[in-house]
Coordinates of C-alpha atoms (C1' of nucleotides) in Angstrom, one line a residue:
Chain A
X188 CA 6.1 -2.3 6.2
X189 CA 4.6 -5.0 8.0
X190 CA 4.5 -7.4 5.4
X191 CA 7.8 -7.2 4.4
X192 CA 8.8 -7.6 8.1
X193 CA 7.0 -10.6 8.5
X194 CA 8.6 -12.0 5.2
X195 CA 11.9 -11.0 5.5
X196 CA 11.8 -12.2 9.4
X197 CA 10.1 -15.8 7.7
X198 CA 12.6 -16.2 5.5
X199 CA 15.5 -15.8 7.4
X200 CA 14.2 -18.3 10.4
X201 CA 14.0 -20.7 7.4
X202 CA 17.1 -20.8 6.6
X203 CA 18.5 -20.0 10.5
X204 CA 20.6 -17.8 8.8
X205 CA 20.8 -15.9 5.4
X206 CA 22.2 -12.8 3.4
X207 CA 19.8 -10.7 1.1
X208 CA 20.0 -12.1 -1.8
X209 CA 19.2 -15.5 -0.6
X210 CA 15.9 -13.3 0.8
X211 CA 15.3 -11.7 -2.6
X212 CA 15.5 -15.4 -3.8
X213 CA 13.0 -17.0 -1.6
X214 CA 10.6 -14.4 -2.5
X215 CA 10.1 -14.5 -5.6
X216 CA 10.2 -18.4 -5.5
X217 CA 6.8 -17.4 -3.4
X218 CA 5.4 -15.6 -6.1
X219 CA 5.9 -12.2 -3.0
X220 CA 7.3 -9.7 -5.8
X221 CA 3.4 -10.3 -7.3
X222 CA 1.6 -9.2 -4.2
X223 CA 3.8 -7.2 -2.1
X224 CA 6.3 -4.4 -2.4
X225 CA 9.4 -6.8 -2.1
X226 CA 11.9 -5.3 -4.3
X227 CA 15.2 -5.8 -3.3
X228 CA 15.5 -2.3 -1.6
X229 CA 12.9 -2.9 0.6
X230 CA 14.3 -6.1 1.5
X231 CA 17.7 -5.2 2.4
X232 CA 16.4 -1.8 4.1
X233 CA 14.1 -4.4 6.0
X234 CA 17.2 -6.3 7.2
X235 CA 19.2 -3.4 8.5
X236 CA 16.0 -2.3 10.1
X237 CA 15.6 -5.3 11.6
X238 CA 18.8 -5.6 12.9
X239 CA 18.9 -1.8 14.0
X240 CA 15.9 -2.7 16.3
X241 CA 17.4 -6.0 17.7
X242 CA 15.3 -8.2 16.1
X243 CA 18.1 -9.9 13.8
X244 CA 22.2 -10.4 14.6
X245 CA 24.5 -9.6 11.4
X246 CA 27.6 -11.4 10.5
X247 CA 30.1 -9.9 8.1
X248 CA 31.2 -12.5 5.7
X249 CA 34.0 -12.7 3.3
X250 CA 32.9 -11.4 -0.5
X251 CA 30.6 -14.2 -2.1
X252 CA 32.1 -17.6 -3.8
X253 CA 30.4 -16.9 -7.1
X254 CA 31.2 -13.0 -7.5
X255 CA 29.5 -9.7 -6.4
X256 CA 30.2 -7.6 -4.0
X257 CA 31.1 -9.0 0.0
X258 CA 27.8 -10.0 1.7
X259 CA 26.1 -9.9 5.1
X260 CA 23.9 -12.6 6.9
X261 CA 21.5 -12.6 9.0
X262 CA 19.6 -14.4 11.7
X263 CA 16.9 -13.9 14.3
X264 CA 17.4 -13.0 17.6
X265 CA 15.1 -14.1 20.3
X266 CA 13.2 -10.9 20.0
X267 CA 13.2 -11.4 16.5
X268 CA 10.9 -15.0 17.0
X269 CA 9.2 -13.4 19.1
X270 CA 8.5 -10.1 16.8
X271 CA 8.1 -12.9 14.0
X272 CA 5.1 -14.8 15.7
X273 CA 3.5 -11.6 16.9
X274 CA 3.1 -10.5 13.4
X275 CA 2.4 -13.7 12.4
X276 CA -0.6 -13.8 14.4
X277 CA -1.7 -10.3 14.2
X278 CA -1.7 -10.6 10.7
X279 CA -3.9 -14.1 10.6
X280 CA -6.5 -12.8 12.9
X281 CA -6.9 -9.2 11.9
X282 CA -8.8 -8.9 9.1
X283 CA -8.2 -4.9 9.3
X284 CA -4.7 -5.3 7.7
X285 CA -3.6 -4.7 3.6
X286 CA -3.8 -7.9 1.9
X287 CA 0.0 -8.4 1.0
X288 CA 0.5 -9.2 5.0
X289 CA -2.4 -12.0 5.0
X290 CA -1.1 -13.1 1.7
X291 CA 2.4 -13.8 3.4
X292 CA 0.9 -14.9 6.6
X293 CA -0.9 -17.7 4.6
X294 CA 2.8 -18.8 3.2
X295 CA 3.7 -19.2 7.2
X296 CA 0.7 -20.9 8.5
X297 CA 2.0 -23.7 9.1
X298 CA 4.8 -22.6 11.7
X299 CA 2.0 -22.6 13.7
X300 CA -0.2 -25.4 15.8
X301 CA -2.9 -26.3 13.8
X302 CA -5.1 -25.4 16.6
X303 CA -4.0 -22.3 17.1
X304 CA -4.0 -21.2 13.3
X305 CA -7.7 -22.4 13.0
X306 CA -8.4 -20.7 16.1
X307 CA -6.9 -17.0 14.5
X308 CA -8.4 -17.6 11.7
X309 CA -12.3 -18.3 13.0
X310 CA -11.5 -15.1 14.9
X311 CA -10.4 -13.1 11.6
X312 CA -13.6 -14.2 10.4
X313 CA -15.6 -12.8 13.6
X314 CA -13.6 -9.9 13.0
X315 CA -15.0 -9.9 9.1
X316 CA -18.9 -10.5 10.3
X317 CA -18.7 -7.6 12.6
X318 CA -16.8 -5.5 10.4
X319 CA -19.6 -5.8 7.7
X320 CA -22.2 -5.3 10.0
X321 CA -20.5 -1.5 11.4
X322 CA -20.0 -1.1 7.6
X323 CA -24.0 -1.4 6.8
X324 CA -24.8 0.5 10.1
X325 CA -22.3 3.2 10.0
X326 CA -23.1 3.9 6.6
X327 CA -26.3 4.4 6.2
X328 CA -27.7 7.6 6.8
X329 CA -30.8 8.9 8.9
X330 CA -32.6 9.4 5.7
X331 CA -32.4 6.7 4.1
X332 CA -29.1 4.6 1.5
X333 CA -30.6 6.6 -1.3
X334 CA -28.8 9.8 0.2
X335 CA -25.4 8.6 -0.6
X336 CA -26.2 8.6 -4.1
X337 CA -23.3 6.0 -6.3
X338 CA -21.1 6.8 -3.1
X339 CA -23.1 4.1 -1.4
X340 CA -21.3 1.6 -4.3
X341 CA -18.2 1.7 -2.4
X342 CA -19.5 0.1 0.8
X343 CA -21.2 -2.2 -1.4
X344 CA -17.8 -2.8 -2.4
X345 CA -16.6 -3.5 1.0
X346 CA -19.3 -5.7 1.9
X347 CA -18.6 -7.7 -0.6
X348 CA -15.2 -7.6 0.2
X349 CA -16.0 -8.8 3.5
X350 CA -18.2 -11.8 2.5
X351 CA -15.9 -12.6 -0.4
X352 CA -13.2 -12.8 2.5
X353 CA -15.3 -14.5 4.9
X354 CA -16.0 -17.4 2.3
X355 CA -12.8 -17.9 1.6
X356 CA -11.4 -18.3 5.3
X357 CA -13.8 -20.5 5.9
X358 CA -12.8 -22.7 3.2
X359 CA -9.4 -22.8 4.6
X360 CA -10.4 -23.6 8.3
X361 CA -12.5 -26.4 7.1
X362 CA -9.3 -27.7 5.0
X363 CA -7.1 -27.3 8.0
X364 CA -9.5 -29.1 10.2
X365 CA -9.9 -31.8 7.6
X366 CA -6.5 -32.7 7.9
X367 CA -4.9 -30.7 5.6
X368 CA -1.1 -29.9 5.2
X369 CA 1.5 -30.3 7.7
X370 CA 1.6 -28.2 10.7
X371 CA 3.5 -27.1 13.6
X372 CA 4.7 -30.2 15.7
X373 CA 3.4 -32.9 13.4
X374 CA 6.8 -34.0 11.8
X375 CA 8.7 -33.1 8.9
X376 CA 8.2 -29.7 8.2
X377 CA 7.5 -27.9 4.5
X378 CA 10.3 -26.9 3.3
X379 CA 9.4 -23.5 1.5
X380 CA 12.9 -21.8 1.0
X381 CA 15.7 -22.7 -1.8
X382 CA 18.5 -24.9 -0.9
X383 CA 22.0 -22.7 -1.9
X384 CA 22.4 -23.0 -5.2
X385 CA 18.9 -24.8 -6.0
X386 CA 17.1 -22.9 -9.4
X387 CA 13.6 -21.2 -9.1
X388 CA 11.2 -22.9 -11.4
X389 CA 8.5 -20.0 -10.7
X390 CA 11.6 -17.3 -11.8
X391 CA 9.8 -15.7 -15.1
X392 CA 10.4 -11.8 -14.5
X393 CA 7.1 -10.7 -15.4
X394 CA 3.4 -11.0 -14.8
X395 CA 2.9 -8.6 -12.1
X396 CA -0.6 -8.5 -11.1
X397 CA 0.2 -6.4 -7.7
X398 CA -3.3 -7.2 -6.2
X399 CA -4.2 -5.7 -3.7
X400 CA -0.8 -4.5 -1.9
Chain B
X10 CA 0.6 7.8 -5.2
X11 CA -2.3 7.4 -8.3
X12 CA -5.6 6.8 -5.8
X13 CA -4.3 9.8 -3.9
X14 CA -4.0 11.4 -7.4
X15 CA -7.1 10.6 -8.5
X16 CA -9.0 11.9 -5.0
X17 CA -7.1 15.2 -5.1
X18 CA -7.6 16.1 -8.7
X19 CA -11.5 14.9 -8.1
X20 CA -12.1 17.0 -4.9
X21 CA -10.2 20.4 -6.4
X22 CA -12.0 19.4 -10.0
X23 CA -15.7 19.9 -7.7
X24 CA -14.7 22.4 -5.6
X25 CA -13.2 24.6 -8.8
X26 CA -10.7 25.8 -6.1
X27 CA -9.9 24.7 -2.7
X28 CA -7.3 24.6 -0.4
X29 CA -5.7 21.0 1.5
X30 CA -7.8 21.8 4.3
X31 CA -11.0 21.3 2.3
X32 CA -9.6 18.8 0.5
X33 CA -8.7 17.0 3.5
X34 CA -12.6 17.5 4.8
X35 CA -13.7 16.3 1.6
X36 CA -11.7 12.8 1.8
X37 CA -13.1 12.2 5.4
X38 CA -16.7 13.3 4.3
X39 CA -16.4 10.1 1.5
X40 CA -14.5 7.8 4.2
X41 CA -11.2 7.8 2.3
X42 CA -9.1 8.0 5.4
X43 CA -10.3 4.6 5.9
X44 CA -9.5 2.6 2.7
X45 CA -6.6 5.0 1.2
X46 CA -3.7 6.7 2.5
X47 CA -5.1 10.3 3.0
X48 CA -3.7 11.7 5.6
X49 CA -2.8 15.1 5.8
X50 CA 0.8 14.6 5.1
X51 CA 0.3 13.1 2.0
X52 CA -2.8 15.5 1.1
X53 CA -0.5 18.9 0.7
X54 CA 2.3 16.7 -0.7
X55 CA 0.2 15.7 -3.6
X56 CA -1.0 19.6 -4.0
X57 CA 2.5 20.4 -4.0
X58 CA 3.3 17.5 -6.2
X59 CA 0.6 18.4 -8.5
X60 CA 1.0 21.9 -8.8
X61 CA 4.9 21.5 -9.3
X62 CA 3.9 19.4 -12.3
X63 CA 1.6 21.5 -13.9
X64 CA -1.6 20.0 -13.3
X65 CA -2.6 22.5 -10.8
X66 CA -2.6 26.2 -10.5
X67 CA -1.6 27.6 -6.8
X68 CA -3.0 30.4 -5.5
X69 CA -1.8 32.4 -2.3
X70 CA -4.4 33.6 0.1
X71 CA -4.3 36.0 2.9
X72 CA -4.4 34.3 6.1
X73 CA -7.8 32.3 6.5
X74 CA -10.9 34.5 7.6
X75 CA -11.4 31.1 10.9
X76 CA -7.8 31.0 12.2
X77 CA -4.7 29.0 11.3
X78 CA -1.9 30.0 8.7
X79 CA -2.2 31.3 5.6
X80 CA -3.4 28.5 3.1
X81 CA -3.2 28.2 -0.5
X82 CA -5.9 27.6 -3.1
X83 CA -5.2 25.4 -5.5
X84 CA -7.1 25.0 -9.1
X85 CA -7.2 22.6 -11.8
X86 CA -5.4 23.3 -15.5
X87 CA -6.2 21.8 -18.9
X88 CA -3.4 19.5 -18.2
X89 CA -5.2 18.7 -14.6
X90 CA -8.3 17.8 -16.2
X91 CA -7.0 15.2 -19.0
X92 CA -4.7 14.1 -16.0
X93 CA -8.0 13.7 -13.9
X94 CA -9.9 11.7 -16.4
X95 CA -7.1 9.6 -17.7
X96 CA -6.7 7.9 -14.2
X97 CA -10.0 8.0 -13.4
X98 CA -10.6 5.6 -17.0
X99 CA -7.7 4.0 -15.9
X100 CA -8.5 3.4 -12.4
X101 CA -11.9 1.6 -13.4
X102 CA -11.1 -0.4 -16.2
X103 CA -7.4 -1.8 -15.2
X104 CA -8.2 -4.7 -12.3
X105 CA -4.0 -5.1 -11.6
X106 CA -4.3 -1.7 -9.4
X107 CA -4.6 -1.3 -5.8
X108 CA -7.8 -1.1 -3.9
X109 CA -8.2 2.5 -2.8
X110 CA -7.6 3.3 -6.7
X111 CA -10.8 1.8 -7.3
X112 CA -13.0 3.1 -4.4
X113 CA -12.0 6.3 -5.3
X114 CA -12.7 5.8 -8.7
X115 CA -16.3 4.8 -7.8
X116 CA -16.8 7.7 -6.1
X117 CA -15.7 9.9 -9.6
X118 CA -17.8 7.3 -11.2
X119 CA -20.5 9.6 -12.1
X120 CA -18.0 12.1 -13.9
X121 CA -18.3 10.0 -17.2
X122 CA -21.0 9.4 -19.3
X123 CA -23.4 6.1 -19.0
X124 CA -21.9 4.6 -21.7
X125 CA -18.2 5.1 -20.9
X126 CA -18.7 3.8 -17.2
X127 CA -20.2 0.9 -18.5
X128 CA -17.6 0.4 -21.1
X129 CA -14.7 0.8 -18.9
X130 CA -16.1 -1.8 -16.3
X131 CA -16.5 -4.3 -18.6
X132 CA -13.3 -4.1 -19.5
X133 CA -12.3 -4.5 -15.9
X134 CA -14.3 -7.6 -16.0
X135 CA -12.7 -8.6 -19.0
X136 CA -9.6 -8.6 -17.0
X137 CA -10.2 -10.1 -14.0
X138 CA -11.4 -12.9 -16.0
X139 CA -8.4 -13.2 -18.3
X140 CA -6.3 -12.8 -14.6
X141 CA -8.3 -15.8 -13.1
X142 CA -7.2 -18.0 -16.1
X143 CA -3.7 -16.9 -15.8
X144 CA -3.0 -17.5 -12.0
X145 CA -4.6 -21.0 -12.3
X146 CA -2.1 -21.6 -15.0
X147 CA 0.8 -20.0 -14.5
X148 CA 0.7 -21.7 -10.5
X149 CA -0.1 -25.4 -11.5
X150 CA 2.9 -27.4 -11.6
X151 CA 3.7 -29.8 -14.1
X152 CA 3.7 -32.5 -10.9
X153 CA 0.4 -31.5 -9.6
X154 CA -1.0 -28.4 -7.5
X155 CA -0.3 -30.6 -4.5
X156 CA 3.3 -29.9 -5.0
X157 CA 2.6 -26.1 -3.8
X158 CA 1.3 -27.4 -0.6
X159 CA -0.2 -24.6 2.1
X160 CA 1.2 -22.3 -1.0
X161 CA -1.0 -23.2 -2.6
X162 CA -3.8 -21.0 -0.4
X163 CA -2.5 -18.1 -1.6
X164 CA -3.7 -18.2 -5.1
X165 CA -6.2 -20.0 -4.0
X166 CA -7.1 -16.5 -2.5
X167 CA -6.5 -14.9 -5.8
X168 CA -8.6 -16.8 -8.0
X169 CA -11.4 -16.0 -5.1
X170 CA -10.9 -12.3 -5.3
X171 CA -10.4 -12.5 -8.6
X172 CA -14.4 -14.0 -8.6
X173 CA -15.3 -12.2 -6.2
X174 CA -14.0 -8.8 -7.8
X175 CA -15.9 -9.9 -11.4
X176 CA -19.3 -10.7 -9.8
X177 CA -19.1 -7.3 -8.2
X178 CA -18.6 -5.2 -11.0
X179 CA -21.1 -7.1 -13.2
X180 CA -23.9 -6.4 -10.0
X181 CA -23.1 -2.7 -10.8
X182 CA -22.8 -2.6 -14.4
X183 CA -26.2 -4.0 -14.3
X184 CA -27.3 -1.4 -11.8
X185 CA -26.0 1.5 -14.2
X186 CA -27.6 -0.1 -16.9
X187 CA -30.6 -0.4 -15.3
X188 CA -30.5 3.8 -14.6
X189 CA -29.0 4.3 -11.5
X190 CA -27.4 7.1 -10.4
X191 CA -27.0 10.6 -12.7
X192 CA -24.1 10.4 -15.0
X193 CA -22.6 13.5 -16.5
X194 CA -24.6 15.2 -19.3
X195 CA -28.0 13.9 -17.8
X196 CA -29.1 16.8 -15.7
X197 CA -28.2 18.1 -12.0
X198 CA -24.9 16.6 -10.8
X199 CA -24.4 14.9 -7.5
X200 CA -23.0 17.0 -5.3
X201 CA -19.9 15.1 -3.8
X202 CA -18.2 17.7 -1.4
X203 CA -19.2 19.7 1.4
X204 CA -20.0 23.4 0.9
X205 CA -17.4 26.3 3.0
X206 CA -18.7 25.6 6.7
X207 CA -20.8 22.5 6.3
X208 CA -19.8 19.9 9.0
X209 CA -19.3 16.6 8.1
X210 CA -21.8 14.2 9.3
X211 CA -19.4 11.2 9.5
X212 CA -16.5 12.7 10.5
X213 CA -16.1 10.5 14.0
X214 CA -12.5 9.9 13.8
X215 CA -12.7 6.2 14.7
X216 CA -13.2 3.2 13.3
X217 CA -10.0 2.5 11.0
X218 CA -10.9 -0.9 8.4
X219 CA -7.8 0.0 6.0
X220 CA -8.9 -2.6 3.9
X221 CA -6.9 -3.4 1.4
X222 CA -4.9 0.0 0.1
Chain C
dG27 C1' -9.7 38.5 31.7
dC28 C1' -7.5 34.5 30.9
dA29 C1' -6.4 29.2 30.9
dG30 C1' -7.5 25.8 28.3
dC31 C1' -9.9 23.4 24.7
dA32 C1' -11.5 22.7 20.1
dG33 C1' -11.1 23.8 15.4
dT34 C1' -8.4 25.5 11.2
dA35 C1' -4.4 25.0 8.4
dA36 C1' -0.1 23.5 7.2
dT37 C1' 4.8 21.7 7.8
dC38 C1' 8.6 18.5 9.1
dA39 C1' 11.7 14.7 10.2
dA40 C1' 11.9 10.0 10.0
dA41 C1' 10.7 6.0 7.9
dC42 C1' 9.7 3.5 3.8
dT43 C1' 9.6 2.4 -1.3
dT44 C1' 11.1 2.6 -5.9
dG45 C1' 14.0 2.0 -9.9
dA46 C1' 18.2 2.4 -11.3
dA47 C1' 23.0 1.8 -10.7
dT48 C1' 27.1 -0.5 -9.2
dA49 C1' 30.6 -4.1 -9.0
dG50 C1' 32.7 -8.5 -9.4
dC51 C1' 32.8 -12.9 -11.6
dT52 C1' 31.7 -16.8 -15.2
dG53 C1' 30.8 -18.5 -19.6
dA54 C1' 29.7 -17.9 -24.4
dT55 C1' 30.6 -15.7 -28.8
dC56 C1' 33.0 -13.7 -32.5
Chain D
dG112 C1' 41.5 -13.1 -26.3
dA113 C1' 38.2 -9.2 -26.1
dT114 C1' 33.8 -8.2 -25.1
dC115 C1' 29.2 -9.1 -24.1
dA116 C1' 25.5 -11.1 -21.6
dG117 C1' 24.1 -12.9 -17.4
dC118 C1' 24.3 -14.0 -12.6
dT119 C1' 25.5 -12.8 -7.8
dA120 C1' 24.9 -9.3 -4.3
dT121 C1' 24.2 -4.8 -2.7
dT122 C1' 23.8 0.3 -2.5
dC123 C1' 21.9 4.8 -3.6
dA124 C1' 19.2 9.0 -4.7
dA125 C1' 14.8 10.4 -5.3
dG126 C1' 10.2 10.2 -4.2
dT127 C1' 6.3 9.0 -0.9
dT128 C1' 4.0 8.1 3.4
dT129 C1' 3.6 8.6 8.3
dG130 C1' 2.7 10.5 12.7
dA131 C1' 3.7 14.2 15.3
dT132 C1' 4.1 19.0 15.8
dT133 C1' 3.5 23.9 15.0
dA134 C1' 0.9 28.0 14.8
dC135 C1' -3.0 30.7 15.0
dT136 C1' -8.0 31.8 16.3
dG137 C1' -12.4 31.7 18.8
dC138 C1' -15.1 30.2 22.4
dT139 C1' -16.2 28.6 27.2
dG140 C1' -16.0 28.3 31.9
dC141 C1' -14.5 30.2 36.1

DNA sequence: GCAGCAGTAATCAAACTTGAATAGCTGATC
DNA sequence: GATCAGCTATTCAAGTTTGATTACTGCTGC
């Protein structure tokens, strides 16, 4: 459940303090029902989780001022920013990790230094170059590729994979080192949740590509 | 559950009847502990799974002639077999499914006939395409992509997988057109699984990529 | 001759995911 | 002014996955 974690822990230090729904909102806003399992039972399970383990602090609070049931917010705890960045890192550098966590860890670059997030990411693309290069190796039998018959098209697969993947972070490091976006420490912050109340222009209910997960 | 499914239903479909302990050996033998979710647990759930839905047959058997319990041989029906083949079409030519449907999909590749492979890939690629075009639309802003900011990476990453997924599959529709591999009805099958008491030359136990899922 | 390790085979509790259901309120429609 | 649709907000039961654990056998060294 990584990628939830690190999603519903993002989200929540966005907003210092939020209930489930407000979660469930900024989610979709991120297109995250599309690539990842959040649905909102994995979200609120994530949040009770979160706070069985320490990691967030619950407030009751009176039932909602436009209906439903009585809600609960949340907020991190120190642990929890510590959990948060952890995973945020883990998930930048590692290119051993499903897709849906990389995808969320992209939305949260920018809490990061730009040094530091170019710096995990050249490392997740070490990580790619050597990763290819076991897959090649490992896979390729005393006799000769031709053993492995059309099983030998699923490493070619992940080779590709691993190129395709490659390519594409380095793209993004050379942005970032171009100047690109607004990072860590380099004033006003992008705002990537929705104010209270504020409407979800991406909110269409369906496409659902799932890539990946 | 459907890649796990589709390896289950393909390893008992080549065996003709085997038991989760072989099927588990098979999966390892093609490397699926690495890029799907076969671990044991989920291995003799899917038997059971299967076999409580009809698709399999279960046999008791007196307690195994090399130690342990006493295991249970499971066979394909009718119903297992359209089952089998359904997801297996389904696997290759849909792109919006996860990862380790497709690998192990490739490995069942050979199952079909020439023609129906081909087919069902270029569908894929017909999809993947008709994705791309979506995801650059659907994304872009009426105010410019710049609006998305650092968001804006993620389908960046889409549209690249997406490519990256297309030019793939086109490398190996060309390579099946061009007579690779034996496809069913032409001749002597590939033999995919490993015989009673054949170790498996790749079973090391390390090395753990879990790419994608 | 038996302690311990490696291999065979399967099961279980706990955690996680899914899809649907619930419940309250507001505004629109007939 | 009843009721229906739609939004806010969460919970639940059922299904799946995980990682560990169990249980049994054969071999190996001492």
């Amino acid at each position: 459940m990584s990628a939830i974690r690190l999603l519903v822990l993002g989200a929540v230090r966005q907003h210092g303090r939020a209930h489930g729904y407000q979660v469930r909102n900024d989610l979709e806003y991120w297109g995250a029902h599309e690539w990842s399992n959040a649905k909102p039972g994995s979200i609120y399970h994530a949040l009770k989780q979160l706070a069985k383990q320490g990691l967030m602090r619950a407030h009751d609070i009176a039932p909602s001022p436009a209906g439903g049931p009585p809600r609960t917010e949340y907020e991190l705890t120190e642990a929890g920013t510590q959990e948060y960045f952890a995973l945020l890192r883990a998930s930048l550098s590692q290119h051993d990790r499903k897709v849906d966590e990389l995808s969320a860890a992209i939305g949260f670059l920018v809490d990061l230094p730009r040094e530091e997030a170019v710096a995990l990411l050249k490392e997740r693309v070490r990580g790619l170059e050597e990763w290819r290069l076991s897959v090649t190796e490992y896979y390729t039998p005393a006799d000769g590729p031709e053993q492995l018959g059309h099983i030998g098209e699923i490493m070619n697969m992940w080779v590709h994979a691993a190129d395709g993947g490659a390519e594409w972070t380095r793209g993004l490091i050379e942005r970032i080192e171009g100047g690109a976006y607004v990072f860590a420490g380099e004033g006003e912050p992008f705002v990537g949740v929705l104010a209270e109340g504020q409407v979800n222009p991406y909110a269409t209910g369906e496409a659902d590509p799932e890539y990946g997960d």
